[in-house]
PDB file of C-alpha atoms in Angstrom:
ATOM      1  CA  MET A   1      13.858 -10.448   4.454  1.00  0.00           C
ATOM      2  CA  LYS A   2      13.337  -7.272   6.399  1.00  0.00           C
ATOM      3  CA  VAL A   3      10.682  -6.617   9.048  1.00  0.00           C
ATOM      4  CA  ILE A   4       9.410  -3.070   9.449  1.00  0.00           C
ATOM      5  CA  HIS A   5       7.182  -1.568  12.140  1.00  0.00           C
ATOM      6  CA  PHE A   6       5.375   1.753  12.185  1.00  0.00           C
ATOM      7  CA  ASP A   7       2.424   3.561  13.714  1.00  0.00           C
ATOM      8  CA  SER A   8      -0.339   4.057  11.151  1.00  0.00           C
ATOM      9  CA  ARG A   9      -1.241   7.398  12.756  1.00  0.00           C
ATOM     10  CA  ASP A  10       2.155   8.776  11.689  1.00  0.00           C
ATOM     11  CA  GLN A  11       3.180   6.852   8.557  1.00  0.00           C
ATOM     12  CA  ASN A  12       1.421   5.100   5.715  1.00  0.00           C
ATOM     13  CA  PHE A  13       4.098   4.968   2.986  1.00  0.00           C
ATOM     14  CA  VAL A  14       7.317   2.977   2.775  1.00  0.00           C
ATOM     15  CA  THR A  15      10.056   3.587   0.213  1.00  0.00           C
ATOM     16  CA  VAL A  16      12.412   0.684  -0.488  1.00  0.00           C
ATOM     17  CA  GLY A  17      15.771   1.549  -2.030  1.00  0.00           C
ATOM     18  CA  ASP A  18      15.542   4.473  -4.417  1.00  0.00           C
ATOM     19  CA  HIS A  19      12.115   4.066  -5.956  1.00  0.00           C
ATOM     20  CA  GLU A  20       9.938   1.114  -4.915  1.00  0.00           C
ATOM     21  CA  ARG A  21       7.029   2.395  -2.822  1.00  0.00           C
ATOM     22  CA  TYR A  22       4.336   0.720  -0.762  1.00  0.00           C
ATOM     23  CA  PHE A  23       1.262   2.317   0.785  1.00  0.00           C
ATOM     24  CA  LEU A  24      -0.997   1.138   3.576  1.00  0.00           C
ATOM     25  CA  LEU A  25      -4.373   0.146   2.154  1.00  0.00           C
ATOM     26  CA  ASP A  26      -6.560   0.286   5.224  1.00  0.00           C
ATOM     27  CA  ARG A  27     -10.244  -0.104   4.396  1.00  0.00           C
ATOM     28  CA  PRO A  28     -12.985  -0.901   6.911  1.00  0.00           C
ATOM     29  CA  GLY A  29     -13.985  -4.551   6.780  1.00  0.00           C
ATOM     30  CA  HIS A  30     -10.684  -5.676   5.233  1.00  0.00           C
ATOM     31  CA  ALA A  31      -7.317  -6.597   6.705  1.00  0.00           C
ATOM     32  CA  PRO A  32      -4.639  -3.932   6.122  1.00  0.00           C
ATOM     33  CA  LEU A  33      -2.265  -4.406   3.189  1.00  0.00           C
ATOM     34  CA  MET A  34       1.065  -2.818   2.312  1.00  0.00           C
ATOM     35  CA  CYS A  35       0.339  -2.463  -1.409  1.00  0.00           C
ATOM     36  CA  ASN A  36       2.943  -1.867  -4.065  1.00  0.00           C
ATOM     37  CA  ASP A  37       2.156   1.671  -5.237  1.00  0.00           C
ATOM     38  CA  THR A  38       3.110   1.007  -8.865  1.00  0.00           C
ATOM     39  CA  CYS A  39       0.380  -0.259 -11.159  1.00  0.00           C
ATOM     40  CA  PRO A  40       1.797  -3.257 -13.068  1.00  0.00           C
ATOM     41  CA  HIS A  41      -0.098  -2.166 -16.199  1.00  0.00           C
ATOM     42  CA  ARG A  42       1.471   1.270 -16.817  1.00  0.00           C
ATOM     43  CA  GLY A  43       3.143   2.321 -13.566  1.00  0.00           C
ATOM     44  CA  GLY A  44       0.353   4.553 -12.281  1.00  0.00           C
ATOM     45  CA  PRO A  45       0.228   5.513  -8.581  1.00  0.00           C
ATOM     46  CA  LEU A  46      -2.322   3.102  -7.094  1.00  0.00           C
ATOM     47  CA  HIS A  47      -2.636   5.143  -3.879  1.00  0.00           C
ATOM     48  CA  LEU A  48      -4.396   7.805  -5.991  1.00  0.00           C
ATOM     49  CA  GLY A  49      -6.877   5.276  -7.350  1.00  0.00           C
ATOM     50  CA  THR A  50     -10.360   4.488  -6.152  1.00  0.00           C
ATOM     51  CA  SER A  51     -11.416   1.460  -4.174  1.00  0.00           C
ATOM     52  CA  ASP A  52     -14.567  -0.580  -3.973  1.00  0.00           C
ATOM     53  CA  GLU A  53     -15.801  -0.427  -0.397  1.00  0.00           C
ATOM     54  CA  ARG A  54     -17.492  -3.831  -0.623  1.00  0.00           C
ATOM     55  CA  THR A  55     -14.823  -5.895  -2.411  1.00  0.00           C
ATOM     56  CA  GLY A  56     -11.632  -4.019  -1.509  1.00  0.00           C
ATOM     57  CA  ALA A  57     -10.567  -3.817  -5.180  1.00  0.00           C
ATOM     58  CA  VAL A  58      -8.466  -0.805  -6.264  1.00  0.00           C
ATOM     59  CA  THR A  59      -8.724   0.895  -9.667  1.00  0.00           C
ATOM     60  CA  CYS A  60      -5.668   2.638 -11.138  1.00  0.00           C
ATOM     61  CA  PRO A  61      -6.250   6.360 -11.759  1.00  0.00           C
ATOM     62  CA  TRP A  62      -4.373   6.360 -15.090  1.00  0.00           C
ATOM     63  CA  HIS A  63      -6.000   3.612 -17.151  1.00  0.00           C
ATOM     64  CA  GLU A  64      -8.820   2.375 -14.901  1.00  0.00           C
ATOM     65  CA  THR A  65      -7.318  -1.082 -14.559  1.00  0.00           C
ATOM     66  CA  THR A  66      -8.949  -2.713 -11.527  1.00  0.00           C
ATOM     67  CA  TYR A  67      -7.067  -5.029  -9.173  1.00  0.00           C
ATOM     68  CA  THR A  68      -9.134  -7.383  -7.061  1.00  0.00           C
ATOM     69  CA  ARG A  69      -8.369  -7.840  -3.399  1.00  0.00           C
ATOM     70  CA  PRO A  70      -6.759 -11.281  -4.065  1.00  0.00           C
ATOM     71  CA  ALA A  71      -4.566  -9.737  -6.807  1.00  0.00           C
ATOM     72  CA  LEU A  72      -3.446  -6.994  -4.405  1.00  0.00           C
ATOM     73  CA  GLU A  73      -2.720  -9.566  -1.702  1.00  0.00           C
ATOM     74  CA  ARG A  74      -0.489 -11.571  -4.074  1.00  0.00           C
ATOM     75  CA  ARG A  75       1.652  -8.454  -4.713  1.00  0.00           C
ATOM     76  CA  SER A  76       1.759  -7.373  -1.057  1.00  0.00           C
ATOM     77  CA  PRO A  77       4.137  -8.303   1.739  1.00  0.00           C
ATOM     78  CA  ALA A  78       2.724 -10.011   4.824  1.00  0.00           C
ATOM     79  CA  THR A  79       1.100  -7.267   6.921  1.00  0.00           C
ATOM     80  CA  VAL A  80      -0.362  -7.357  10.444  1.00  0.00           C
ATOM     81  CA  ARG A  81      -2.041  -4.632  12.474  1.00  0.00           C
ATOM     82  CA  VAL A  82      -2.258  -4.578  16.276  1.00  0.00           C
ATOM     83  CA  GLY A  83      -4.081  -1.413  17.288  1.00  0.00           C
ATOM     84  CA  THR A  84      -2.385   1.323  15.254  1.00  0.00           C
ATOM     85  CA  ARG A  85       0.945  -0.531  14.968  1.00  0.00           C
ATOM     86  CA  ILE A  86       1.653  -2.053  11.551  1.00  0.00           C
ATOM     87  CA  THR A  87       4.217  -4.799  10.976  1.00  0.00           C
ATOM     88  CA  ALA A  88       5.181  -5.866   7.460  1.00  0.00           C
ATOM     89  CA  VAL A  89       7.699  -8.405   6.191  1.00  0.00           C
ATOM     90  CA  LEU A  90       9.392  -7.197   3.014  1.00  0.00           C
ATOM     91  CA  ASP A  91      11.072  -9.693   0.696  1.00  0.00           C
ATOM     92  CA  ILE A  92      14.234  -7.606   0.335  1.00  0.00           C
ATOM     93  CA  PRO A  93      17.830  -7.937   1.535  1.00  0.00           C
ATOM     94  CA  ALA A  94      18.236  -7.004   5.200  1.00  0.00           C
ATOM     95  CA  ASP A  95      20.749  -4.286   4.317  1.00  0.00           C
ATOM     96  CA  MET A  96      18.522  -2.548   1.719  1.00  0.00           C
ATOM     97  CA  PRO A  97      17.513   0.937   2.898  1.00  0.00           C
ATOM     98  CA  VAL A  98      13.876   1.480   3.852  1.00  0.00           C
ATOM     99  CA  THR A  99      12.353   4.885   4.548  1.00  0.00           C
ATOM    100  CA  LEU A 100       9.125   5.272   6.497  1.00  0.00           C
ATOM    101  CA  ASP A 101       7.477   8.271   4.882  1.00  0.00           C
ATOM    102  CA  ARG A 102       5.224  10.690   6.727  1.00  0.00           C
ATOM    103  CA  LYS A 103       1.504  10.164   6.522  1.00  0.00           C
ATOM    104  CA  GLN A 104       0.004  11.172   3.173  1.00  0.00           C
ATOM    105  CA  ARG A 105      -3.504  11.254   1.779  1.00  0.00           C
ATOM    106  CA  ILE A 106      -4.356   7.914   0.166  1.00  0.00           C
ATOM    107  CA  LEU A 107      -7.421   8.251  -2.028  1.00  0.00           C
ATOM    108  CA  ALA A 108      -7.753   4.465  -2.260  1.00  0.00           C
ATOM    109  CA  ASN A 109      -8.621   4.493   1.465  1.00  0.00           C
ATOM    110  CA  GLU A 110     -11.519   6.914   0.993  1.00  0.00           C
ATOM    111  CA  CYS A 111     -15.107   6.333  -0.012  1.00  0.00           C
ATOM    112  CA  LEU A 112     -15.593   8.323  -3.185  1.00  0.00           C
TER     113      LEU A 112
END
């Protein structure tokens, strides 16, 4: 296991190893989640999807597969926010490299 910390004002993406990516899904009225960015259906980038403001579900931009909030939570590492500080516990070896990527636009966090 590996614990990561970052300030959500500066970062909102995490890259694990060479290719596994997580993004911070941070919608009003819902607890923050570090979501796996890869759609399990066809590998689409979930951070470019749309989200339902009421339910917190995210829809993949490639094939319109919708993932409910509980489904996203099952695929997400434990995540806690205190102010703007995010802490997540990744189920990876402690020596696996993790990169905190600069803040990027996450469409799934926007009301469209």
